[in-house]
Amino acid sequence: MEMTRVNRHDPITFDGHANMVALWAARCAQYGKRTAHREKRLGIWQAHSWAEWFDTSRRIGRALMALGVKRGEPVLILSEDRREWLYIDLAAAAIGAIPAGVYTTDSAKQLAYLAADSGASVLFVENDEQLDKYLTARADMPGVKHVVVLDRDGLAGFSHPNVIFYDDLLAMGGEQEAADPGLFEAAMAEIRPEDPRMLIYTSGTTGPPKGAIITHRNMIFQLVAGRQTLDFSETDEQLCFLPLCHVLERLVSVEAPIANGSTVNFAESPETVFENLQEVNPDTFSGVPRIWEKIYSRVMIMRADAGPVGRRAFDWALAIGDRHARAERPGLGLRLAHKIADVLVLANLRRMLGFANARRVTSGAAPISPDLIRWFAALGVPLVEGYGMTETGGVATVNTVADNRIGTVGPALPGVEMKITDEGELLIGGPCVFGGYWNKPEKTAETMTEDGWLKTGDVGRIGNDGALTITGRMKDIIITAGGKNITPAEIENKLKFSPYVSDAVVIGDKRKYLTCLIMIDQENVEKFAQDRAVPFSDFASLTRAPEVRELIAGVVAEVNKDFAQVEQIKDFRLIDILLTAEDEELTPTMKLKRNFVNERHKGLIGEMYDA
């Protein structure tokens, strides 16, 4: 499929603005005292306005200027999601600096690497726990001259020559503005579309993390394309819970709400996401596959606890919902049955899950099982899948609620171009393509073709209708000893549709047959064991229980029915360690890192082939 080179330099504006800072300032002036953010304090949701966002960011920006932060210099933010994250983000961007997030799960050593690689002189940390990381590794980050701590809790009486507190920084910025007003606005006026809007560090699964430069133009393009593709409203309520270090959450919880005037509610913590969902009942919501898998698992537990009558009612309503969702033109009888099922069961379920108002929910950052999308459709939750990566500014393709081509990641955004190489690799062109890797021109050259296409590393195909299907990663392709090429993602997604499977890694490169390492879903498998009086003392003993192994063997056998013999799993082992985002085997978006898993569990893998 031949395409001409994409011109990535044509002017792009959103509502007349060519950079995010100008758009943000205009929105803050437009909306003033209207609510921009909500977050919980002492159990009560507190509202914060657009005017507060601008005024606070101006004070932070003036303080950063006083601390010597220069245009083009990264500013590091190490914090969970909260409104101050956004205040710092826009303050840095407005003075021409480059905000860069650090995952709260990163170690002191990883923080030191990012500080050295970015060259940042200012680091924001949330609390005493994150400050400890700086204090532990400060000798390895001599370039960091100032550390700003957001919360004083646990730090009464603490003093360090490099450390200041957030409220003191705000006071400093206020004094600077009073003494010499207008410098913040003057700095904003200097921002150009090709300037970096943010620095997003990739997860570093195949080496040290690389800082991807996302430009203002990249983000403005995303907003223009999003407006043409998806529906947005000023009255929308959203829930921010994925790390703001990740480009997807930055796009949906910072850039898009700026563009569309929606209200962002911050989850209290990663552990309270489901409770906060119920409280906020967002109009739009974006998550990674693990979130959707977890919701499915929770509903399956509720079903199991419902008793015979409740289970029959649930199964009947879901079957009606599925038929209704699949029907192009549902007949009168099906429409009536669906109305009854919705009133009696499905609407209550959506309310209980926090999706009573959901007009559109999306999944991204990793492949999701088509069966799971259909299951949510049966519930009446319009889940659509999109595709993108850090290097495409977040989104390159997306399905819509009106035209949800399940099994694909949808057609390209308007202005994005795609082609498939002879080797099957997907190439992306257009204004979404990032500005390169920070201080790594050789890595940038490796990921771009000579005529400007981004090499995604993903294997895919483009249908006659223009919809893209991703079948796996180039580096994950398994070539068996018999020469058969297998992309493991489809097999793994089928396994993960089971409520008892949290994640799976298919093994088999240069081997005679396929095997699999499986991470069980702790909550569901524990309930399975308790209901059957299966003895276990901890997670490891749970994975060793014969009944649990038999349960997962049944899941594997059922999945094998959908695949040719050469693609079937001949043996499996259960990972006996309960993994969290702090573990190196998991990315911050809860994906298993194949290389880490293969190395750490090579003993289990050896067993399956030695046997």
XYZ file of C-alpha atoms in Angstrom:
611
model
C 0.000 0.000 0.000
C 1.908 3.062 -1.235
C 1.445 6.513 0.233
C 3.164 9.798 -0.338
C 5.255 11.307 2.383
C 3.110 13.134 4.944
C 3.725 16.854 5.388
C 3.970 17.337 9.141
C 4.574 21.083 9.032
C 1.269 22.563 7.866
C -0.222 24.981 10.446
C -2.763 23.436 12.831
C -4.940 25.402 15.244
C -7.703 24.568 17.711
C -10.185 27.412 18.180
C -7.541 29.729 16.767
C -4.706 28.591 19.051
C -1.561 26.863 17.769
C -0.141 25.782 21.135
C -1.575 24.253 24.307
C -0.504 27.079 26.597
C -2.391 29.728 24.608
C -5.471 27.483 24.499
C -5.252 26.855 28.257
C -4.931 30.560 29.094
C -7.937 31.345 26.892
C -10.032 28.628 28.553
C -9.088 29.817 32.053
C -10.179 33.331 31.127
C -13.357 32.019 29.468
C -14.503 29.755 32.305
C -13.181 31.763 35.275
C -14.897 30.577 38.477
C -16.416 27.496 36.873
C -15.168 24.167 38.258
C -12.147 22.690 36.470
C -11.134 20.036 39.023
C -12.526 18.152 41.976
C -10.655 16.104 44.521
C -11.547 14.614 47.871
C -10.410 16.144 51.134
C -11.445 14.524 54.410
C -13.975 12.429 52.509
C -15.707 15.376 50.789
C -15.334 16.369 47.140
C -13.878 19.887 46.881
C -14.188 22.036 43.730
C -11.385 24.125 42.222
C -11.894 26.655 39.448
C -10.257 27.459 36.148
C -9.246 30.848 37.554
C -7.476 29.129 40.453
C -5.639 26.917 37.944
C -4.296 29.911 36.023
C -3.442 32.025 39.084
C -1.647 29.166 40.857
C 0.243 28.111 37.729
C 1.349 31.723 37.210
C 2.812 31.803 40.725
C 4.573 28.474 40.189
C 5.876 29.653 36.830
C 7.249 32.883 38.275
C 8.927 30.933 41.083
C 10.505 28.530 38.571
C 11.844 31.476 36.626
C 13.307 32.884 39.843
C 14.951 29.511 40.538
C 16.698 29.765 37.178
C 14.648 27.326 35.079
C 15.295 28.107 31.418
C 13.278 27.629 28.236
C 13.714 24.103 26.931
C 14.698 22.726 30.360
C 12.783 19.726 31.745
C 11.037 19.992 35.130
C 10.424 16.663 36.910
C 7.138 15.851 38.713
C 7.081 12.825 41.054
C 3.559 12.551 42.429
C 0.293 10.665 42.294
C -2.515 12.291 40.295
C -3.756 15.512 41.915
C -4.640 19.025 40.798
C -1.181 20.336 41.786
C 0.306 17.983 39.164
C -1.641 19.915 36.520
C -0.800 23.282 38.039
C 2.926 22.463 37.834
C 2.524 20.937 34.372
C 1.019 24.082 32.830
C 3.273 26.420 34.813
C 6.363 24.740 33.390
C 4.943 24.601 29.858
C 3.882 28.258 29.993
C 7.423 29.511 30.680
C 8.818 27.334 27.884
C 10.144 24.602 30.180
C 9.242 20.931 29.586
C 7.208 19.084 32.237
C 8.256 15.432 32.651
C 6.513 12.979 34.959
C 8.182 10.312 37.097
C 6.209 7.223 38.131
C 5.683 7.019 41.885
C 6.636 3.344 41.666
C 10.122 4.215 40.341
C 13.045 3.480 42.634
C 15.608 6.024 43.841
C 18.014 4.634 41.234
C 15.468 5.100 38.435
C 14.742 8.647 39.615
C 18.459 9.441 39.519
C 18.670 8.118 35.946
C 15.764 10.317 34.796
C 17.186 13.361 36.555
C 20.577 12.870 34.903
C 19.134 12.063 31.480
C 16.733 15.020 31.446
C 19.145 17.553 32.919
C 16.389 18.927 35.179
C 17.413 21.362 37.920
C 14.021 21.325 39.690
C 12.225 18.239 41.005
C 8.725 18.280 42.519
C 7.939 15.424 44.932
C 4.595 14.678 46.550
C 5.511 13.722 50.105
C 8.114 12.391 52.534
C 8.101 8.955 50.874
C 9.074 10.396 47.495
C 11.491 12.867 49.077
C 13.340 9.886 50.574
C 14.145 8.718 47.044
C 15.878 11.997 46.311
C 17.735 11.974 49.626
C 18.844 8.364 49.033
C 20.250 9.006 45.547
C 21.032 12.750 45.599
C 24.739 12.077 45.026
C 23.776 10.592 41.627
C 21.753 13.638 40.581
C 23.959 16.647 41.264
C 22.142 18.626 38.564
C 18.997 18.828 40.718
C 19.399 22.101 42.624
C 15.893 22.478 44.040
C 13.389 19.927 45.358
C 9.837 21.129 46.017
C 7.728 19.039 48.422
C 3.947 19.285 47.999
C 2.886 17.888 51.396
C 4.494 18.793 54.726
C 2.991 15.799 56.598
C 5.710 13.863 58.409
C 8.291 16.558 57.695
C 7.779 18.923 60.626
C 11.109 20.487 61.462
C 12.772 19.003 58.368
C 15.391 21.167 56.727
C 17.700 20.671 53.756
C 19.482 23.329 51.685
C 18.040 21.948 48.415
C 14.487 21.395 49.674
C 11.631 23.914 49.800
C 7.935 23.385 50.393
C 5.140 24.003 47.909
C 3.402 26.737 49.894
C 6.691 28.595 50.231
C 7.211 28.265 46.464
C 3.745 29.779 45.852
C 4.576 32.669 48.185
C 7.850 33.232 46.306
C 6.000 33.269 42.984
C 3.415 35.713 44.295
C 6.156 38.080 45.442
C 7.885 37.854 42.055
C 4.655 38.653 40.239
C 3.851 41.594 42.505
C 7.346 43.037 42.076
C 7.489 42.648 38.304
C 4.131 41.681 36.759
C 3.588 40.333 33.261
C 6.681 38.142 32.814
C 4.600 34.936 32.876
C 2.340 36.174 30.068
C 5.393 37.379 28.130
C 6.935 33.919 28.386
C 3.682 32.360 27.166
C 3.706 34.581 24.113
C 7.066 33.069 23.084
C 5.753 29.474 22.826
C 5.824 28.039 19.304
C 3.932 25.010 17.925
C 7.150 23.038 17.372
C 8.301 23.567 20.996
C 8.137 20.552 23.345
C 4.859 20.441 25.275
C 5.953 17.501 27.457
C 8.592 14.831 27.872
C 7.191 11.309 28.247
C 9.608 8.625 29.360
C 8.913 5.233 27.802
C 8.794 2.169 30.049
C 12.242 0.959 29.016
C 11.348 -2.712 28.462
C 14.273 -3.158 26.064
C 16.791 -0.829 27.712
C 16.960 2.422 29.688
C 13.891 4.665 29.383
C 13.915 7.185 26.537
C 12.347 10.620 26.786
C 9.884 11.112 23.935
C 9.390 14.759 22.985
C 5.695 15.530 22.432
C 5.298 18.943 20.837
C 2.507 21.495 21.198
C 1.665 20.774 17.571
C 1.302 17.070 18.322
C -1.246 17.840 21.043
C -3.152 20.472 19.072
C -3.452 17.920 16.271
C -4.845 15.342 18.723
C -7.509 17.816 19.824
C -8.504 18.760 16.269
C -8.696 15.103 15.202
C -10.541 14.163 18.389
C -13.172 16.819 17.821
C -13.779 15.448 14.314
C -14.013 11.858 15.559
C -15.530 11.830 19.050
C -18.242 13.748 20.858
C -17.306 16.024 23.766
C -19.323 18.294 26.038
C -18.542 21.092 28.496
C -20.786 19.335 31.025
C -18.778 16.093 30.937
C -17.447 14.688 34.213
C -14.267 12.614 34.011
C -12.202 10.534 36.449
C -8.401 10.814 36.379
C -6.671 7.741 37.790
C -3.970 6.430 35.413
C -0.504 7.916 36.025
C -0.174 11.376 34.490
C 3.321 10.310 33.418
C 1.565 8.250 30.731
C 0.700 10.011 27.477
C -2.841 8.576 27.341
C -3.848 9.961 30.731
C -2.181 13.274 29.923
C -4.229 13.499 26.731
C -7.594 12.555 28.252
C -7.245 14.277 31.653
C -5.280 17.433 30.766
C -5.287 18.342 27.064
C -8.821 17.222 26.130
C -10.498 18.847 29.177
C -8.659 22.092 28.367
C -10.000 21.902 24.828
C -13.542 20.943 25.740
C -14.122 22.550 29.143
C -14.977 19.326 30.964
C -14.467 18.714 34.697
C -11.743 16.355 35.924
C -12.243 14.443 39.186
C -9.114 12.927 40.729
C -9.289 9.423 42.167
C -8.154 9.379 45.799
C -5.647 6.624 45.067
C -5.158 3.701 42.662
C -6.853 1.485 45.277
C -10.078 3.545 45.364
C -10.703 3.795 41.607
C -13.816 1.597 41.615
C -15.367 3.424 44.599
C -14.588 6.805 43.014
C -16.126 5.620 39.737
C -19.382 4.962 41.595
C -19.284 8.418 43.176
C -18.445 10.376 40.019
C -20.381 8.320 37.442
C -18.347 9.908 34.610
C -19.743 10.710 31.189
C -16.518 9.573 29.493
C -13.814 7.318 30.892
C -10.561 5.863 29.584
C -8.807 2.831 31.001
C -6.309 0.127 30.236
C -7.398 -3.489 29.611
C -6.546 -4.525 33.187
C -9.232 -2.140 34.510
C -11.887 -3.629 32.228
C -10.780 -7.151 33.104
C -11.017 -6.312 36.804
C -14.537 -4.890 36.442
C -15.585 -8.037 34.579
C -14.088 -10.173 37.357
C -15.955 -8.204 40.034
C -19.262 -8.661 38.250
C -18.612 -12.384 37.916
C -18.017 -12.582 41.675
C -21.289 -10.718 42.268
C -23.045 -13.154 39.948
C -21.650 -16.134 41.833
C -22.867 -14.658 45.140
C -26.336 -13.811 43.837
C -27.987 -17.205 44.374
C -29.858 -19.322 41.787
C -32.611 -16.777 41.039
C -30.191 -13.860 40.804
C -27.830 -15.798 38.530
C -30.653 -16.769 36.196
C -31.882 -13.164 36.036
C -28.352 -11.922 35.320
C -27.715 -14.525 32.609
C -31.077 -13.830 30.978
C -30.561 -10.056 30.981
C -27.003 -10.338 29.670
C -28.112 -12.686 26.872
C -30.823 -10.204 25.860
C -28.308 -7.353 26.059
C -25.877 -9.271 23.863
C -28.522 -10.015 21.213
C -29.623 -6.388 21.243
C -26.043 -5.091 20.929
C -25.268 -7.405 18.007
C -28.490 -6.746 16.086
C -28.239 -4.162 13.299
C -31.999 -3.539 13.420
C -33.496 -5.120 16.565
C -37.128 -6.083 16.092
C -39.977 -4.918 18.306
C -39.890 -8.057 20.455
C -36.144 -7.770 21.104
C -36.444 -4.038 21.846
C -39.197 -4.725 24.374
C -37.266 -7.586 25.995
C -34.178 -5.391 26.194
C -36.153 -2.585 27.835
C -37.373 -5.006 30.507
C -33.878 -6.491 30.999
C -32.431 -3.001 31.294
C -34.965 -1.826 33.884
C -34.739 -4.984 35.992
C -31.002 -5.779 35.821
C -28.670 -3.954 33.446
C -29.318 -0.331 34.499
C -28.796 -1.281 38.148
C -25.509 -2.966 37.247
C -24.273 0.088 35.341
C -25.193 2.309 38.294
C -23.388 -0.019 40.694
C -20.241 0.006 38.537
C -20.225 3.775 38.038
C -21.292 3.790 34.388
C -24.862 5.060 34.710
C -23.962 8.190 32.713
C -21.299 6.664 30.457
C -21.705 7.933 26.916
C -18.327 6.571 25.775
C -15.615 4.574 27.499
C -12.349 3.679 25.808
C -9.574 1.140 26.193
C -5.996 1.723 25.128
C -2.285 1.196 25.929
C -2.515 -2.582 25.348
C -4.636 -5.063 23.374
C -8.024 -6.006 24.837
C -10.077 -9.117 24.179
C -12.921 -8.540 21.673
C -15.051 -10.841 23.871
C -14.646 -8.358 26.716
C -15.814 -5.442 24.538
C -18.890 -7.474 23.536
C -19.577 -8.295 27.202
C -19.580 -4.605 28.118
C -21.804 -3.875 25.116
C -24.277 -6.422 26.471
C -24.293 -4.503 29.782
C -25.023 -1.310 27.863
C -21.568 0.184 28.446
C -20.248 1.534 25.096
C -16.600 0.419 25.252
C -14.459 1.254 22.200
C -10.818 0.447 21.536
C -8.190 2.743 20.082
C -4.519 2.422 19.224
C -1.560 4.650 19.771
C 1.776 4.917 21.487
C 3.863 7.567 23.168
C 5.520 8.342 19.839
C 2.143 9.067 18.187
C 1.113 11.565 20.847
C -1.317 9.096 22.427
C -3.822 8.143 19.724
C -3.451 7.169 16.069
C -6.660 5.199 15.451
C -9.944 4.836 17.306
C -13.342 3.214 17.012
C -16.489 5.197 17.759
C -19.670 4.248 19.573
C -21.660 4.704 16.359
C -19.257 2.531 14.341
C -17.537 0.128 16.714
C -15.609 -2.384 14.602
C -14.889 -4.867 17.385
C -11.704 -6.849 16.813
C -10.035 -3.829 15.233
C -8.620 -0.651 16.787
C -10.592 1.437 14.318
C -9.661 3.676 11.388
C -6.930 6.323 11.510
C -7.654 9.717 12.979
C -8.264 12.338 10.260
C -4.794 13.399 9.111
C -3.024 10.237 10.276
C -1.693 7.920 7.569
C -0.778 4.253 7.866
C 0.967 1.648 5.783
C 2.203 -1.906 6.303
C 5.723 -2.944 5.281
C 6.491 -6.200 3.477
C 7.533 -7.594 6.895
C 4.110 -6.726 8.317
C 5.219 -3.757 10.454
C 2.851 -0.825 10.846
C 4.227 2.592 9.896
C 2.510 5.828 10.977
C 2.769 9.263 9.374
C 1.176 12.625 10.057
C 1.162 15.488 12.556
C 0.788 13.034 15.460
C 4.393 11.774 15.061
C 6.552 12.893 17.979
C 9.530 15.255 17.910
C 12.165 12.604 18.596
C 13.919 11.240 21.681
C 15.489 13.641 24.162
C 19.253 13.875 23.522
C 19.201 10.566 21.607
C 19.393 11.356 17.875
C 20.622 7.836 17.092
C 17.531 6.305 18.768
C 15.306 8.755 16.910
C 16.920 7.722 13.613
C 16.341 4.045 14.452
C 12.621 4.557 14.926
C 12.034 6.700 11.807
C 12.291 5.825 8.134
C 14.322 8.068 5.845
C 11.159 9.628 4.440
C 9.635 10.437 7.821
C 7.439 7.476 8.778
C 7.364 6.236 12.374
C 8.275 2.564 12.767
C 5.825 1.380 15.434
C 7.251 -2.098 16.003
C 3.680 -3.431 15.832
C 2.438 -6.073 13.414
C -0.898 -5.324 11.833
C -3.173 -5.274 8.821
C -5.450 -2.624 7.354
C -8.873 -3.778 6.207
C -10.666 -2.664 3.072
C -12.775 -0.405 5.320
C -9.615 1.327 6.591
C -9.813 -0.189 10.071
C -6.544 -1.329 11.626
C -6.071 -4.680 13.313
C -3.000 -5.109 15.529
C -1.896 -8.720 15.773
C 1.173 -8.288 17.999
C 4.629 -6.818 18.420
C 7.431 -7.497 15.938
C 9.763 -8.464 18.782
C 7.134 -10.778 20.312
C 6.584 -12.926 17.211
C 7.229 -16.555 18.073
C 8.903 -18.666 15.411
C 8.576 -22.284 16.469
C 11.181 -24.940 15.794
C 8.959 -26.037 12.897
C 9.162 -22.556 11.330
C 5.604 -21.480 12.159
C 5.172 -17.734 12.878
C 2.811 -17.078 15.786
C 1.776 -13.744 17.332
C 0.923 -14.551 20.961
C -1.319 -11.546 21.737
C -4.564 -13.134 20.494
C -3.997 -16.301 22.526
C -3.103 -14.264 25.614
C -6.210 -12.073 25.276
C -8.446 -15.136 25.045
C -6.915 -16.443 28.268
C -7.356 -13.097 30.016
C -11.081 -13.096 29.240
C -11.418 -15.724 31.962
C -12.213 -14.114 35.340
C -9.589 -16.419 36.847
C -6.686 -15.176 34.700
C -5.077 -11.785 35.330
C -2.336 -12.016 32.691
C -0.527 -14.532 30.521
C 2.700 -14.841 28.552
C 2.898 -17.406 25.765
C 6.328 -19.036 25.286
C 7.619 -21.013 22.314
C 10.240 -19.180 20.279
C 12.552 -21.746 18.608
C 10.777 -24.520 20.514
C 8.679 -27.449 19.336
C 5.422 -26.315 20.955
C 3.802 -23.457 22.863
C 3.624 -23.160 26.640
C 2.346 -20.389 28.882
C 3.085 -18.609 32.149
C -0.149 -17.491 33.795
C -0.825 -14.951 36.549
C -4.082 -15.824 38.273
C -6.629 -13.266 39.436
C -6.144 -13.270 43.200
C -9.644 -12.149 44.194
C -11.566 -14.580 41.985
C -9.321 -17.594 42.536
C -9.315 -17.047 46.315
C -13.126 -17.033 46.240
C -13.102 -20.190 44.110
C -10.881 -21.875 46.684
C -12.879 -20.680 49.692
C -16.194 -21.806 48.172
C -14.733 -25.298 47.743
C -12.843 -25.435 51.048
C -9.504 -25.664 49.227
C -6.770 -25.053 51.833
C -4.205 -22.306 51.211
C -2.197 -19.970 53.449
C -0.881 -17.366 51.010
C -0.801 -16.522 47.314
C 2.020 -18.957 46.547
C 0.214 -21.876 48.201
C -2.958 -20.898 46.320
C -1.136 -21.313 42.995
C 0.085 -24.755 44.089
C -3.349 -26.134 44.986
C -4.268 -29.033 42.641
C -7.835 -27.702 42.367
C -6.554 -24.322 41.182
C -4.267 -25.919 38.625
C -7.221 -27.992 37.403
C -9.336 -24.801 37.166
C -6.743 -23.055 34.994
C -6.195 -26.216 32.947
C -9.885 -26.019 32.066
C -9.474 -22.398 30.958
C -6.490 -23.326 28.786
C -8.330 -26.283 27.254
C -11.312 -24.078 26.397
C -9.089 -21.431 24.752
C -7.193 -24.090 22.771
C -10.435 -24.986 20.974
C -10.275 -21.645 19.134
C -6.815 -22.235 17.646
C -5.071 -24.550 15.216
C -3.045 -27.376 16.736
C 0.300 -25.609 16.259
C -1.099 -22.554 18.116
C -2.409 -24.517 21.092
C -0.816 -24.366 24.543
C 0.617 -27.761 25.487
C 1.628 -26.911 29.078
C 1.454 -24.027 31.536
C 2.781 -22.881 34.902
C 1.293 -20.426 37.399
C 3.433 -17.485 38.512
C 3.472 -17.851 42.302
C 4.354 -14.227 43.096
C 1.622 -11.603 43.489
C 2.877 -8.782 41.270
C 2.199 -5.065 41.771
C 3.179 -1.936 39.826
C 6.350 -1.775 41.973
C 7.598 -5.023 40.430
C 9.878 -4.762 37.405
C 7.829 -7.424 35.649
C 4.856 -5.046 35.342
C 4.629 -1.749 33.496
C 2.835 1.152 35.263
C -0.225 0.307 33.145
C -0.146 -3.257 34.547
C 1.180 -5.102 31.491
C 3.562 -8.017 31.985
C 6.997 -7.322 30.512
C 7.712 -10.394 28.421
C 11.519 -10.196 28.659
C 11.524 -9.803 32.438
C 9.055 -12.648 32.875
C 11.042 -14.968 30.605
C 14.243 -14.267 32.517
C 12.869 -14.357 36.052
C 10.865 -17.537 35.519
C 13.211 -19.424 33.196
C 13.194 -22.288 35.708
C 9.430 -22.745 35.260
C 9.820 -22.461 31.489
C 12.579 -25.083 31.531
C 10.310 -27.486 33.440
C 7.682 -27.330 30.713
C 10.143 -28.291 27.994
C 12.344 -30.674 29.992
C 9.219 -32.650 30.827
